[in-house]
Coordinates of C-alpha atoms in Angstrom, one line a residue:
Chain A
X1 CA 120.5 59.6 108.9
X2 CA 118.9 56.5 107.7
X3 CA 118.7 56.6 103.8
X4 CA 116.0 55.2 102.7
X5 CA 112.6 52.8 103.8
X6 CA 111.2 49.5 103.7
X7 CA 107.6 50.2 103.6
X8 CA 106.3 53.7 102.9
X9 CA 102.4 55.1 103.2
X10 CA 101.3 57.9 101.2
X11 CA 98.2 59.0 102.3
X12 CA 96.2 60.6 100.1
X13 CA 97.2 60.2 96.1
X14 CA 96.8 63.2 94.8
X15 CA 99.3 66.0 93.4
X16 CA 101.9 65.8 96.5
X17 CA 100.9 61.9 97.2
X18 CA 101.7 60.8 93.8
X19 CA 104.7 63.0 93.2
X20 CA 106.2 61.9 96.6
X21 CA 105.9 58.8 95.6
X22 CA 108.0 59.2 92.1
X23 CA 110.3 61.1 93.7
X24 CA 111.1 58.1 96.3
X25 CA 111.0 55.6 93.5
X26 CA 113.6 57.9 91.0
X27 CA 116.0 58.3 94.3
X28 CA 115.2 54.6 95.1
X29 CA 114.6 55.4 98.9
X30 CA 111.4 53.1 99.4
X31 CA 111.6 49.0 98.9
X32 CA 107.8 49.2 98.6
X33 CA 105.2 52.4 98.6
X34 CA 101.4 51.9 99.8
X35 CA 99.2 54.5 98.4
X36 CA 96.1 54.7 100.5
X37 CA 93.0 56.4 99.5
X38 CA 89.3 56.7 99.7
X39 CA 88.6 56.6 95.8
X40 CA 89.9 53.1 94.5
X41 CA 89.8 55.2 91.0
X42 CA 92.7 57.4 92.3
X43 CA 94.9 54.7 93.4
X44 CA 94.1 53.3 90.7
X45 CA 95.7 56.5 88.5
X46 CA 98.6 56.5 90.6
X47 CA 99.4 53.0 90.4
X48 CA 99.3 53.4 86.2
X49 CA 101.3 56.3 87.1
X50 CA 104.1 54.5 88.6
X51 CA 103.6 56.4 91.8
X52 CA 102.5 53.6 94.4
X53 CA 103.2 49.7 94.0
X54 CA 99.7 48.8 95.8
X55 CA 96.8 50.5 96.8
X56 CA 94.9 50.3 100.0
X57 CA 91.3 51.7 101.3
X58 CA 92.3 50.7 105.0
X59 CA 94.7 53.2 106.5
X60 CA 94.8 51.2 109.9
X61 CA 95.6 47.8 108.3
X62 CA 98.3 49.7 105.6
X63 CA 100.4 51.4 108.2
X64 CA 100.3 48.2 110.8
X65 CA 103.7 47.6 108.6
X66 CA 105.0 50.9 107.4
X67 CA 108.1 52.4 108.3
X68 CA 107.3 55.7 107.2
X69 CA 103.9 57.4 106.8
X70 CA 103.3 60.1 105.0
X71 CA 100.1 61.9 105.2
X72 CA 99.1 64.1 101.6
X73 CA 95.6 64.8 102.1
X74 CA 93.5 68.3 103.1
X75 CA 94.5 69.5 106.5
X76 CA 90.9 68.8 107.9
X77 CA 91.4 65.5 107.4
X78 CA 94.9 65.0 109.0
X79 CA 94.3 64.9 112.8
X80 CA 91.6 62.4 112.3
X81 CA 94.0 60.4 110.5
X82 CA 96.7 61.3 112.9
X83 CA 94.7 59.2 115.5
X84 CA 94.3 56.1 113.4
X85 CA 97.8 55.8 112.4
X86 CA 99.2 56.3 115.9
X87 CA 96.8 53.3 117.2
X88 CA 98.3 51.1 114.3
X89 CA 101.9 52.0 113.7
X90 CA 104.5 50.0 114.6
X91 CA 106.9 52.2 117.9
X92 CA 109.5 52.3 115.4
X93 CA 107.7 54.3 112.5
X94 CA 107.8 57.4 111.9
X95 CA 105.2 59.7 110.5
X96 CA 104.7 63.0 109.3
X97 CA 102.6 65.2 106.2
X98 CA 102.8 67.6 103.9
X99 CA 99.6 70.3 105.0
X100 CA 99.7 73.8 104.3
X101 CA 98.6 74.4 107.8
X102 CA 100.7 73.4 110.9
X103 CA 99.4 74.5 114.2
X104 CA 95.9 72.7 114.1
X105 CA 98.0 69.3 113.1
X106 CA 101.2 69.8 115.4
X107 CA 98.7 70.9 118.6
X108 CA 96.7 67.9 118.1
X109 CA 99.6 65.4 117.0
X110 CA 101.4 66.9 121.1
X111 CA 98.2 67.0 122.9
X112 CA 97.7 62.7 121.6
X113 CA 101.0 61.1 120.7
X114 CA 103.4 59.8 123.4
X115 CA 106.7 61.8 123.8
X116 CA 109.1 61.9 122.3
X117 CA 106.8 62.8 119.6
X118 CA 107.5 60.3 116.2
X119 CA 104.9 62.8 114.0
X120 CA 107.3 65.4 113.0
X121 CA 105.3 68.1 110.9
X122 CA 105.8 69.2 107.6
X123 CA 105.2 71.8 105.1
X124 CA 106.7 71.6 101.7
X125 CA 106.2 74.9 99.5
X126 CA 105.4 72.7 96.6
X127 CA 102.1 72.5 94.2
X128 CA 100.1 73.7 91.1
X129 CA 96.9 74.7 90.5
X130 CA 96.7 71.3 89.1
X131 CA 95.6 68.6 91.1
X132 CA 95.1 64.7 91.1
X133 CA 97.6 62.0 90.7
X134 CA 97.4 62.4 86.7
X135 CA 99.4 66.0 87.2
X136 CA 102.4 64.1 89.5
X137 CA 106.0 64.4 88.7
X138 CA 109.3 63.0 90.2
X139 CA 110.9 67.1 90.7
X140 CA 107.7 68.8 92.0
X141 CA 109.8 69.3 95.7
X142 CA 113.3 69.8 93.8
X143 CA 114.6 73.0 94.9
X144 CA 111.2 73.9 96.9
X145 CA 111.3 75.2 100.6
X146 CA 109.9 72.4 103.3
X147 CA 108.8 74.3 106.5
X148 CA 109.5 72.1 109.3
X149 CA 108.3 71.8 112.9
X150 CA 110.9 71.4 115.4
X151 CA 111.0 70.9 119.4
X152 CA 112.4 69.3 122.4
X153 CA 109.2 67.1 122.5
X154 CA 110.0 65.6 119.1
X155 CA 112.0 62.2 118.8
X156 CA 115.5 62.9 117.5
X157 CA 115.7 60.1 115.2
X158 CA 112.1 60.6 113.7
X159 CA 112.9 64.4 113.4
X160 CA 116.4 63.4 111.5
X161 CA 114.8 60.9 109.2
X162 CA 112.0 63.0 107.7
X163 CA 114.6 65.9 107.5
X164 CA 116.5 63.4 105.6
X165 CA 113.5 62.8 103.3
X166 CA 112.9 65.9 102.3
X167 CA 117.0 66.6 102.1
X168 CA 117.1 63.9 99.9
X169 CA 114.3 64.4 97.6
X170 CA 116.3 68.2 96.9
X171 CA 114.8 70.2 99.3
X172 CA 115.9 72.9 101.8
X173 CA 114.6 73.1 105.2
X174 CA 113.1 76.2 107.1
X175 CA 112.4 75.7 110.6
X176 CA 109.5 77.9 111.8
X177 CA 107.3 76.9 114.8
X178 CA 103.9 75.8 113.9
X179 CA 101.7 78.9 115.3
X180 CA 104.4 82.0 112.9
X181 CA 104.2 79.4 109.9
X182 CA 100.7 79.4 110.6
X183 CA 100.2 83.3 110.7
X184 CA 102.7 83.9 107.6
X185 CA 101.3 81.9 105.2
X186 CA 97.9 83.2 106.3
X187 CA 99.2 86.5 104.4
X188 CA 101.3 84.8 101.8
X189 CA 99.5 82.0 100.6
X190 CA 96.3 81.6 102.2
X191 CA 94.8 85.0 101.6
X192 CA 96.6 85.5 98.0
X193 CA 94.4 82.6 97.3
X194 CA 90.9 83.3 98.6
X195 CA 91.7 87.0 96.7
X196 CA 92.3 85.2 93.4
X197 CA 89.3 83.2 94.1
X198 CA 87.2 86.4 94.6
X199 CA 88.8 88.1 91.6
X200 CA 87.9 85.1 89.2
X201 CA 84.2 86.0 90.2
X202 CA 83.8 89.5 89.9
X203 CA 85.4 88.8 86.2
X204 CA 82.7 86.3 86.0
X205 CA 80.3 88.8 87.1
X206 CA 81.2 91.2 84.2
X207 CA 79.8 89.5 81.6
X208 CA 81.3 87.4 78.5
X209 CA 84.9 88.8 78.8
X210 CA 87.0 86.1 77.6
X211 CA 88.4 88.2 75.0
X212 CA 89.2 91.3 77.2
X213 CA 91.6 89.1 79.2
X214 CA 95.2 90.5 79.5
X215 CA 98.3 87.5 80.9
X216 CA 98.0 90.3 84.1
X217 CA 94.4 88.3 85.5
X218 CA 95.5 85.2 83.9
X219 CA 98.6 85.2 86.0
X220 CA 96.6 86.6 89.0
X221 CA 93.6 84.0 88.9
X222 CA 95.7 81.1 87.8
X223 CA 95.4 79.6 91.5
X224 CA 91.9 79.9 91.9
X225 CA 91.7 76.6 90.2
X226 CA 93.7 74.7 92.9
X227 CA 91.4 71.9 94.2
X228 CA 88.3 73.3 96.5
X229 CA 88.8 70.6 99.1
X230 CA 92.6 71.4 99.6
X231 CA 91.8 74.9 100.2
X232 CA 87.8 74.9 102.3
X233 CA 90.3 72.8 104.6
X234 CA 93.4 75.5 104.8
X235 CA 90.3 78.2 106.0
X236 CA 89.1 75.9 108.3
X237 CA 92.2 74.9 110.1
X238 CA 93.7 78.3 109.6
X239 CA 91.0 80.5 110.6
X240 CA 92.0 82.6 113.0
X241 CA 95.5 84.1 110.8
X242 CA 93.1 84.4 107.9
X243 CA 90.9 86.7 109.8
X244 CA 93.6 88.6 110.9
X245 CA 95.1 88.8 107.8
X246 CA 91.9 90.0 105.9
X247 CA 91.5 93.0 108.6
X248 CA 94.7 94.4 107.6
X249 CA 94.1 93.6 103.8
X250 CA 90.7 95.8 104.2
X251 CA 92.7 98.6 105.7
X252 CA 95.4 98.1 102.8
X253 CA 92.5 97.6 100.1
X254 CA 90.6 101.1 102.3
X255 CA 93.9 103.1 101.3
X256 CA 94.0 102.7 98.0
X257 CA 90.6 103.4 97.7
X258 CA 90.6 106.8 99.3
X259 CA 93.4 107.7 97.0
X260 CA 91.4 106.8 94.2
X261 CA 88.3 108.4 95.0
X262 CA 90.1 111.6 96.2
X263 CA 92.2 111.6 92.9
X264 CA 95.3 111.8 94.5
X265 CA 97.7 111.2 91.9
X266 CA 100.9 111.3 94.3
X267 CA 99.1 109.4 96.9
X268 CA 98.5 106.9 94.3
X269 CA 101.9 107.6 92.4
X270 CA 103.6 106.3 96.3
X271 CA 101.2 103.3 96.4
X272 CA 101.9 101.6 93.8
X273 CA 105.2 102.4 94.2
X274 CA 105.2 101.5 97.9
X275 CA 103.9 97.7 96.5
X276 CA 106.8 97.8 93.7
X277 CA 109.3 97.6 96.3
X278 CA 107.2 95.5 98.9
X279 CA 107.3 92.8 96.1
X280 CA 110.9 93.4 95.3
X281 CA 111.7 92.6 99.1
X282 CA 109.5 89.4 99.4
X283 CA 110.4 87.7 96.1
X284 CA 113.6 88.6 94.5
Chain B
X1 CA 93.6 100.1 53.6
X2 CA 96.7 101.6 53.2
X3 CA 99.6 99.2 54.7
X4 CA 102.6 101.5 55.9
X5 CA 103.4 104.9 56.8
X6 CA 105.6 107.4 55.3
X7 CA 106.6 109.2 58.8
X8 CA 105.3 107.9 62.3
X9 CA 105.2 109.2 65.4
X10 CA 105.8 107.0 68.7
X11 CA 104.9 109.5 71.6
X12 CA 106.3 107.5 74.9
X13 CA 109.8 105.3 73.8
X14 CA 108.7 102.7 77.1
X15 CA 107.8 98.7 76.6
X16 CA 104.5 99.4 74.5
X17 CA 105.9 102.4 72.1
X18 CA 109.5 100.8 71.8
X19 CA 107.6 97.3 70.8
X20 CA 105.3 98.6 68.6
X21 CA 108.7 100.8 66.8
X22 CA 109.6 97.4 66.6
X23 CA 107.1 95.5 65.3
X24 CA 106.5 98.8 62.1
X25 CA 110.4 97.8 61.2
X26 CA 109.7 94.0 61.6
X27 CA 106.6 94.6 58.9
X28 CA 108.0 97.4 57.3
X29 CA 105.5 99.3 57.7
X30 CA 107.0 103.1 58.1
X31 CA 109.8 104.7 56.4
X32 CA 110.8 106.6 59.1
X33 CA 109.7 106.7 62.7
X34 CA 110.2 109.4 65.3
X35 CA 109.9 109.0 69.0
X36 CA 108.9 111.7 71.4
X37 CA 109.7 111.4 74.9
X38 CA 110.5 114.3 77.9
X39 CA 113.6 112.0 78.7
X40 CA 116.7 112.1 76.2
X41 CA 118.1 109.4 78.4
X42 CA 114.7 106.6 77.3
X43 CA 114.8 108.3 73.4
X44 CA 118.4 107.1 73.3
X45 CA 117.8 103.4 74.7
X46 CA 114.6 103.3 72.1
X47 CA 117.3 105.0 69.4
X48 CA 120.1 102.2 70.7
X49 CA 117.1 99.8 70.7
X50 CA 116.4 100.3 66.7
X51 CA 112.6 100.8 68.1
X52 CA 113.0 104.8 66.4
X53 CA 115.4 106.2 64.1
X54 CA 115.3 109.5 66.0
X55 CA 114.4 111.4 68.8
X56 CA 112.3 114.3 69.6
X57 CA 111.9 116.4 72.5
X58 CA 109.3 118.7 70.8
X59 CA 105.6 116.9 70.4
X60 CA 104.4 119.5 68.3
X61 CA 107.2 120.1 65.9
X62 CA 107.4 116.2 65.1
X63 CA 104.0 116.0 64.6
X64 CA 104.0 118.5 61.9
X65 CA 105.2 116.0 58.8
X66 CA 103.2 113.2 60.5
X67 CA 101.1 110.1 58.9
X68 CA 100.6 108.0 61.8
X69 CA 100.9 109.7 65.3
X70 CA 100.5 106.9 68.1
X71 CA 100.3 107.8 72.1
X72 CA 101.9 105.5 74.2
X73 CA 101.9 107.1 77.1
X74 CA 100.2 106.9 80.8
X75 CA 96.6 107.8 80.4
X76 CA 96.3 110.8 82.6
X77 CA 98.6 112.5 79.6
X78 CA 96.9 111.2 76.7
X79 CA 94.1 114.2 76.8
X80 CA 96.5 116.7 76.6
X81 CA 99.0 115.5 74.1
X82 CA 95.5 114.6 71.9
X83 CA 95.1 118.5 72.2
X84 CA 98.4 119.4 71.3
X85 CA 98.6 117.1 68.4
X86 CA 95.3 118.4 66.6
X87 CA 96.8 121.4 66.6
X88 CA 100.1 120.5 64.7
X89 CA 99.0 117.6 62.9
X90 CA 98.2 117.7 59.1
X91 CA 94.8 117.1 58.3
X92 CA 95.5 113.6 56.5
X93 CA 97.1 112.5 59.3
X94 CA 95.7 109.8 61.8
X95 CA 96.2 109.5 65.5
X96 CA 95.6 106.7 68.0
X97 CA 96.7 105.5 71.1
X98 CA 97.4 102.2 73.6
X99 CA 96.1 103.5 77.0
X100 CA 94.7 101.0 79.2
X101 CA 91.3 103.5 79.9
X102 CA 89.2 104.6 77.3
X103 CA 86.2 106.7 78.2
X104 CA 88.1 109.8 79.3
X105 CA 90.7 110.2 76.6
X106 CA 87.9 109.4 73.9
X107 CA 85.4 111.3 75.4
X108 CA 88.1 114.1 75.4
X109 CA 88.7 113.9 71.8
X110 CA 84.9 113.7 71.0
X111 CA 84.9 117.6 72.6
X112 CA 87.5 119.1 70.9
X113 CA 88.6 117.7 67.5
X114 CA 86.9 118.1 64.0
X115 CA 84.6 115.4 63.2
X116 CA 84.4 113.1 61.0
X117 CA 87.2 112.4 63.6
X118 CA 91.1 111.4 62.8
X119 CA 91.5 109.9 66.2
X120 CA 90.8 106.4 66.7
X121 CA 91.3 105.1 71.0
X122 CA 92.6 101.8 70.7
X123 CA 93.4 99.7 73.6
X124 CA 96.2 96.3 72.8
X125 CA 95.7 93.9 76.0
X126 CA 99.2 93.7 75.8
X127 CA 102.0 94.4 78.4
X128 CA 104.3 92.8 80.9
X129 CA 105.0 94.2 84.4
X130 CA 108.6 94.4 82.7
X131 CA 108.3 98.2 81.5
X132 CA 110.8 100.5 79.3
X133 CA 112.2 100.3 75.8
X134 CA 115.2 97.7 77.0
X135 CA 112.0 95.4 77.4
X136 CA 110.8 96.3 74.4
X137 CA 110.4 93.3 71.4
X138 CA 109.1 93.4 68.2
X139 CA 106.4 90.3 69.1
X140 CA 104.3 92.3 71.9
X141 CA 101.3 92.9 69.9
X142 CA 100.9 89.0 68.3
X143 CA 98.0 87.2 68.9
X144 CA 96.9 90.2 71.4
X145 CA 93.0 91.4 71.2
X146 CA 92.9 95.3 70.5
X147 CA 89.8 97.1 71.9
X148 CA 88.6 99.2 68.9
X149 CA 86.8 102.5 69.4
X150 CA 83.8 102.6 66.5
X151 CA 81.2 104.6 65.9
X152 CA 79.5 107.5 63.0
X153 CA 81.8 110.0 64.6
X154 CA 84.7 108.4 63.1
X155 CA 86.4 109.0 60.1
X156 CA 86.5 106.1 57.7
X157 CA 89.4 106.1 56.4
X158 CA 91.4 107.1 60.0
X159 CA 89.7 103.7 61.2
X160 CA 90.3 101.9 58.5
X161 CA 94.0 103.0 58.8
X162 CA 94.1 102.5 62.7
X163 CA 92.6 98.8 61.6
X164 CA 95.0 97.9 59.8
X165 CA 97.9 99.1 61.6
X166 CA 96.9 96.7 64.2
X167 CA 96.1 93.7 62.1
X168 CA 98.9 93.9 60.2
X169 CA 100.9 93.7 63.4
X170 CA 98.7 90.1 63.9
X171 CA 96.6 91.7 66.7
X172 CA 93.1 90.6 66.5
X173 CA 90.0 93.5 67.2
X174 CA 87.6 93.4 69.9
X175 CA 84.8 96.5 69.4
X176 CA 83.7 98.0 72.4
X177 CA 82.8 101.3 73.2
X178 CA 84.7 103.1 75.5
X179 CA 82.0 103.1 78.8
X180 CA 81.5 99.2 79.0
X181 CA 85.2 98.8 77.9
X182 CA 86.3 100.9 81.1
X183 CA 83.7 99.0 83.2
X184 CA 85.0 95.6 82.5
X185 CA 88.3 96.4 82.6
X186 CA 88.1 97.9 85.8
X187 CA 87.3 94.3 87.1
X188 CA 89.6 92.3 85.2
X189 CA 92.7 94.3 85.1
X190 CA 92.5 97.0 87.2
X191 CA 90.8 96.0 90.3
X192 CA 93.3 92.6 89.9
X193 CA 96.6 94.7 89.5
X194 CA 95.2 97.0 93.0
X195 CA 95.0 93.7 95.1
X196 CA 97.7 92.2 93.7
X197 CA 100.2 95.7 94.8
X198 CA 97.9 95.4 98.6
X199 CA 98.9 91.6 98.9
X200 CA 102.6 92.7 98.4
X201 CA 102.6 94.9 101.1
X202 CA 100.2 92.6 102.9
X203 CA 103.1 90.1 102.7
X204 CA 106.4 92.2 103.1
X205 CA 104.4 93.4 106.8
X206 CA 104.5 89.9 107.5
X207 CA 108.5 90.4 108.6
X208 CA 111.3 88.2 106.7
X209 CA 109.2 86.2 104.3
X210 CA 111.2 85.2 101.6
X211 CA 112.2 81.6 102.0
X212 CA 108.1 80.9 102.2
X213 CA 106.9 82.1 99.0
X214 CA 105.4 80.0 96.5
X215 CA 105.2 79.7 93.2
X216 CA 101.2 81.0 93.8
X217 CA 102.3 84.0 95.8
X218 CA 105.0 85.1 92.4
X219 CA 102.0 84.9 90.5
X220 CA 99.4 86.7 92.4
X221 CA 101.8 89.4 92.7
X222 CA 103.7 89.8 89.4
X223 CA 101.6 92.7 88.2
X224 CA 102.6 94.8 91.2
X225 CA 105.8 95.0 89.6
X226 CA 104.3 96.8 86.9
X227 CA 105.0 100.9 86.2
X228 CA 103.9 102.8 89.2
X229 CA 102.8 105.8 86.6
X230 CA 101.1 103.7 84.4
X231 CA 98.8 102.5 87.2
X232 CA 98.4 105.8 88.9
X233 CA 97.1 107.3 85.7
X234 CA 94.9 103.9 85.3
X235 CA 93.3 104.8 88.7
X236 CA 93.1 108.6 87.6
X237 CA 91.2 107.9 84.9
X238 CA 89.0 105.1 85.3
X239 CA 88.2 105.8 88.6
X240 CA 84.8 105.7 88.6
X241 CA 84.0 102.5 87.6
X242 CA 87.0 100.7 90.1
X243 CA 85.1 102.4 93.0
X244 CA 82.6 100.6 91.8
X245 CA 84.1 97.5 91.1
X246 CA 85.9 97.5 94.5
X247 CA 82.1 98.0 96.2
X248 CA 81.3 94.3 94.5
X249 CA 84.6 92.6 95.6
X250 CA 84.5 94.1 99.3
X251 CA 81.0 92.0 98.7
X252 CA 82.4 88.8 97.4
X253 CA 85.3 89.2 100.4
X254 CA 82.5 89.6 103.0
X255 CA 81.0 86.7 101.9
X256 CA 83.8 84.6 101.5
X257 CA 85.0 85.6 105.1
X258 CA 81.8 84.9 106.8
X259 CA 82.2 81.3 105.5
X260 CA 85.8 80.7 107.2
X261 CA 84.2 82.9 111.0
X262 CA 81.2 80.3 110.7
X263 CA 83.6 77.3 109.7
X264 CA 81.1 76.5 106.9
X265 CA 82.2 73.7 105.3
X266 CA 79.5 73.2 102.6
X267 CA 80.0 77.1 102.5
X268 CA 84.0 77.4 101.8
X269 CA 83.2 74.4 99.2
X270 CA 81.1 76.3 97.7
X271 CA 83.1 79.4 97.7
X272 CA 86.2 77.4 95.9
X273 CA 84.0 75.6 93.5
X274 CA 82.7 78.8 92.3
X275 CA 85.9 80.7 91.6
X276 CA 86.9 77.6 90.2
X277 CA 84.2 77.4 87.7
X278 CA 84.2 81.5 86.9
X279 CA 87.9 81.2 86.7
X280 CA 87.4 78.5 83.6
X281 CA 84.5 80.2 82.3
X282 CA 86.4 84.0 81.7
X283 CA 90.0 82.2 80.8
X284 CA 89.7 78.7 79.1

């Protein structure tokens, strides 16, 4: 594996954008790193930052010489972009990004680029509820899990160099195909977040109860200030898991409620405990 | 206000007794403190602990030579151990407790004991999903709000003592009365700590999820880690106004999934926007 690139894109320089960017400069793995954007004011943040050496408004002109391309902006945005960089990249690049959705941007990227395939796609469990190039640190994708796309139709040596990126900048790889990553983090991640997001306004809803406010709602809530654009684009190119998900979270949510209204304390007394454990298996 | 105690009683050694046995030593605030649990086995790790200098099995016999009686146990047992402890108490003694529910346990003691009334509800927002007395520190109730119960039906100098307990302990007080407390609480702890236990099983029914969970996913779900009885006797007790609560977030969920069936855009923007700005109005 190939440590290391001449010329590197970041696409978007946000949160992930600007921290992939320190984190190739502190493992010196990029000669030269071209944050492109469509706000000169956040290039401008990450070049102060340290986390770009140029900025650029012109994705087809940036990438004409890039080596690697990385794309860190909302998933809507990414097979749109996808097109443009695969016009104007040199045959020997290779590209890939970080979305939180995969099938929308690996379909698209199979159904348009030549085979074997130099896009290889990416998903590093990395981020914050803080966004924007001003929150970006070197570690964010230190000991984080990068989901990654895999496949007979991708190019070996593309697939080994962003493997090596993400190896080298201290993460561990998952390989999940693009459609299961797709439907799991639907129910890990994607609903989680709209549920936080619905929580935050029936607090709202209740009046002026800033004081009444335990570290139980801030810790559940805390998400629902990740950035609105990252997330309107996860629903939109994850749809169809969300959904999905949401039915079974009604019946889940339907449960409960029964117990409740039925004052069924050993019903209750095996829910909660039911969710204990189902916690206890997903995170420890 | 009197500061300290001669003899009080901790009913319930767990996170919230054993820290608030603690936190009396820490201020020296009691001579002597006795906890009452049904389990030898918790009594000893609150003895081992230093939370209590003894145990008690028997609620009325340690209640006898009481100053300070406090109830730290699930709600669902508070009414009855308030009925119990009129009946032994001395009549210069003064009782409150720490349950998370309010209008049941106060309304209880409205019914039954002598007024001007020696019991005082009192609610710390303070807790950790972390529960029993080998959790318990000394710290818990710092720079915690305490919902006060007020009101002509009170006893002066019981409040007054119940106050001061808390304050001394650095707490700061919140009065609300027990109805509205219940209502809001329902939607910003209860309600929160019921979707965060479904989203656990919601996840652990997505298969073998482990290596793609997120730092957003740990804190969604932390609460659901919390005491299974505690939450039972939450929902036992408040459940009137979480039914109702629930009918308002099956509302906002409606909504919210709508938006991602129609692939509205403007409308998921909207949606994120919102939560973000109710999520900074109730927390920052």
């Amino acid at each position: 594996v190939k440590q290391g690139w001449d010329k590197v894109i970041i696409v978007g320089a946000g949160l992930l954008g600007g921290s992939l960017g320190l984190a190739l400069k502190k493992h010196a793995l990029a000669s030269r790193i071209v944050g492109v954007g469509r706000r000169q004011s956040s290039l401008d943040t990450a070049l102060e930052q340290g986390a770009i050496d140029e900025g650029s408004l012109d994705l087809a002109e940036a990438c004409a010489e890039a080596d690697l391309i990385v794309l860190c902006t909302p998933a809507a945005q990414v097979p749109g972009q996808l097109d443009t960089v695969r016009e104007a990249m040199k045959p020997s690049a290779v590209t890939t990004d970080v979305a939180s959705t995969k099938a929308a941007i690996c379909n698209h990227a199979r159904q348009t680029w030549p085979q074997p395939q130099r896009f290889i796609g990416s998903h590093p469990i990395a981020g914050s509820e803080k966004f924007g190039p001003e929150h970006a640190f070197a570690e964010l994708y230190e000991d984080k899990a990068v989901i990654m796309e895999t496949g007979d139709h991708l190019d070996p040596d593309a697939e080994a160099q962003v493997r090596g990126l993400w190896t080298a900048l201290g993460s561990r790889l998952v390989d999940v195909d693009p459609e299961t990553h797709d439907a799991v983090v639907a129910r890990t991640s994607h609903i989680p977040h709209l549920l936080s997001s619905c929580l935050a306004e029936l607090a709202a809803g209740a009046g002026d109860v800033k004081d009444l406010i335990g570290s139980g709602f801030r810790d559940v809530t805390r998400v629902a200030e990740g950035r609105p654009e990252i997330w309107r684009d996860i629903c939109l190119t994850n749809d169809a898991a969300i959904l999905d998900g949401l039915d079974d979270l009604a019946t889940l949510i339907q449960e409960a409620r029964h117990r409740i209204a039925q004052g069924d304390r050993d019903g209750l007394d095996e829910f909660f405990q039911s969710a204990w454990d189902a916690r206890r298996k997903v995170v420890d």
